[in-house]
Amino acid sequence: MNDYSIPVTTRVAPLFKTATPAHADIILSSSPAFSTQINPTRGQTHAIHQRKPTILPVLLPAATLRPLAFRIFTKKHNLTLNSASLQILANFIGKYCGSGWREEGLAESVLDEAAKSWKRNNGGLIVEGDNKEFKDILQSLEGFMSGGRIQTHRDSTRHGSLSKQEYSTNEVSSDKDSRPSLFRREDSQTSLGVSGLNVEDELEQESEAQDPRRFLKVVGAFEQPRLIYDAHRKHFEKLTAAPSLFPDPAHKTQFFRNRYNLIHQRLLRNESFQTPTIAVPRTSSLERSSSTVATAQQAYKLTPIANLLGRNGSTHVLLGLLTIAPTGTLAISDLTGSIALDVQHARPIPEDGAWFTPGMIVIVDGIYEEEGSAASSGLGGGGGIGGTIGGKFIGISIGGPPCERREVTLGVGGANGEGDLSAGGGFGWVDFLGVGSERAAGSRMRKLEKTVLGRRDPQGNAPGRNKIAILGENNLDSPKSMEALKRILAVYATELEEHIPITFILVGNFAQHAVMAGGGSGGSIEYKEYFDSLASVLSEYPTILQISTFIFVPGDNDPWASAFSAGAATVLPRNGIPDLFTSRVKRAFTAANAEAERSLGSRTDGEAIWTSNPTRLTLFGSAQEIVVFRDDISGRLRRSALTFQEPDVNRSIYSPDRLSESGKIPRDAEADDQMELDGAVEDAESHVPTPRAAQTNSLTAQNDLQTARKLVKTILDQGNLSPFPLTTRPVLWNHADALRLYPLPTALVLVDPEAPPFAVTYEGCHVMNPGRLVAQGQKGVARWVEYDARTRRGNIREAKY
């Protein structure tokens, strides 16, 4: 006989407790001591009124919950919480978990279940606090909270069982139907499959419906984290102070110091600057050799400028910043001092393979020569440290610091960073763009990238939703540019939906002359009319607007910077185009999405994003990083570059070989003729399209390729988009990180109308220049670059209009 004792609701002393009368419909046993059934009725259970555990709500600050939320949402599930969602979670946990949220580990299970539910509902990488789905998830969790814990089987409690009982099939199925979808299947940490992103579960449920645009994020120059490299601790630190447009003068010094420290630590990790275990006699000049060939040569040893004092006639290798001294002469500076630089007999490394201008950090191999009089120490005194060193440094060879591949910087092995983390480490734990670090999410995101972009149809063909169309120099005040834009949109409008690019990047200048500066492009009213005309053109292709993202990157002629620059170089980085001029374009996207919702019954999410210059696109988190930059950089390099004398056939014994990209030192001067170009430059993949190469003179095509390689090597070796003095190209000191190219991006879109269009790969970074939208020298030809996110290569396309 089963014995159920039913507790009373009124609390009395145990001595005076009396039995609660049984229900009238139940047949009781003959014993007066029991109020139980003789034969319990099957299928009829009555609730036992258990006392619910009491939780005392607490006021939980969001800052207190932040570390735990970061560990669960970001590190485990690769999600990002904004301030609003973090505050909502803090209020929820404080109310339902009470004071035991930390000691008893109540909050951890709640956060974990909320993150899993967010991903099951196809939420994005960023958890927005004002998102309705997020609020619905927490509302569903409320019904399952008991005693600070999530009770996934509260149906058994409602039926009055303290242990496992058997229920009829109807009861179980009806209870499951009424249960919210949050707990329709049992989850555990092992059910996450590929990663905390729940990749396998998502692909099983909607493998055909995944759009790569879900994993595309635009990171503006003023949005990315501000990091500084600590040379003493050997790692990056995040700056917490609020940035300012008018910072203290010390920030200018910090800006250049950070540039120098980044290149210096990068150089010391190069094998040519690592001291060998076996001593090798030093040679007198720099060597060019392939970085892929391991040799038993001695290593470079960098000499601080301050250590040159008292070492007259000795040979040294300096790493420093090229500057113009107050006396008007060329000088080289590092963190210890400055010295006059004589490049009269110096040779560039490689020969005609890179630009060298003031403002760049270079490696110089040469001889220190003291002044004739010891009493005269030159400008700045003879103290040496922090001042100008007396005498001069006679340069023999000059070259840029060797570049470092992205996978080496992040500590990832394998081609294109697709292997496992290497033992060397690197900066894999650093979140450079706020989308998750390589160590935390890189491998998972690369698997997701391979799954989404690597799907193929039954015929074995890969779908086309992996293209990015890049259009450069879109002069909206030019009728030819508008016709060219129409033609490009018409090309994609006639293709199948899966072949339409996921993103269109439209890069300025959007006006031929500086706006609101008295130029030929007019003022603010005319500029708004240009974008109204663009909105009319875009409205003719609603299908493209519904399924693609349009990104607009401004140039120097676009407001508001153009109002005071008058077409000259503006301050970098610069904000996007103001909303005042873009309302009609946004309205075109809204109308296209509304039309799709009416006709198809489903809502589309095509959008227009107005971002800064430069800007960055991340695809699948840290798996792919694309930098977009608009600047007339090739013309500025030609105007500012140093000129070198033609090489003399009868060179002295000090005549150097050209510095390779890997920074090797030669064994002897006679080996110059046997040296070959570095594989990263000589074997760089060129994607100049075959149709154009066939129509162009072979010599012109070769010159264009050489110009492209020279430009690409200069920028990537410097690791900065603007390696110029601040007087030539002003930079906001507190936002200089936006110009950093470290680690190297997956792709760099360098829009320069003055340079020939190209697509070249150097040290794993694919650099593209679409040139002008209207091809020069060819009548009625529209030109743009189409980037394939699957192969990570770009192709220059042309179409007649």
PDB file of C-alpha atoms in Angstrom, residues 6 59 162 267 306 358 461 503 507 526 576 682 793:
ATOM      1  CA  ILE A   6       0.029  15.527   2.702  1.00  0.00           C
ATOM      2  CA  LEU A  59      20.568  43.900  -7.403  1.00  0.00           C
ATOM      3  CA  LEU A 162       9.163  13.403  -6.132  1.00  0.00           C
ATOM      4  CA  LEU A 267      62.055  42.066 -37.291  1.00  0.00           C
ATOM      5  CA  ALA A 306      73.113  56.182 -29.596  1.00  0.00           C
ATOM      6  CA  PRO A 358      60.531  60.319 -45.366  1.00  0.00           C
ATOM      7  CA  ASN A 461      29.330  23.185 -59.024  1.00  0.00           C
ATOM      8  CA  THR A 503      28.355  42.733 -51.154  1.00  0.00           C
ATOM      9  CA  VAL A 507      34.370  53.646 -53.215  1.00  0.00           C
ATOM     10  CA  GLU A 526      24.141  69.500 -55.572  1.00  0.00           C
ATOM     11  CA  GLY A 576      31.612  58.208 -43.542  1.00  0.00           C
ATOM     12  CA  GLU A 682      59.213  36.977 -58.016  1.00  0.00           C
ATOM     13  CA  ARG A 793      41.499  35.910 -55.059  1.00  0.00           C
TER      14      ARG A 793
END
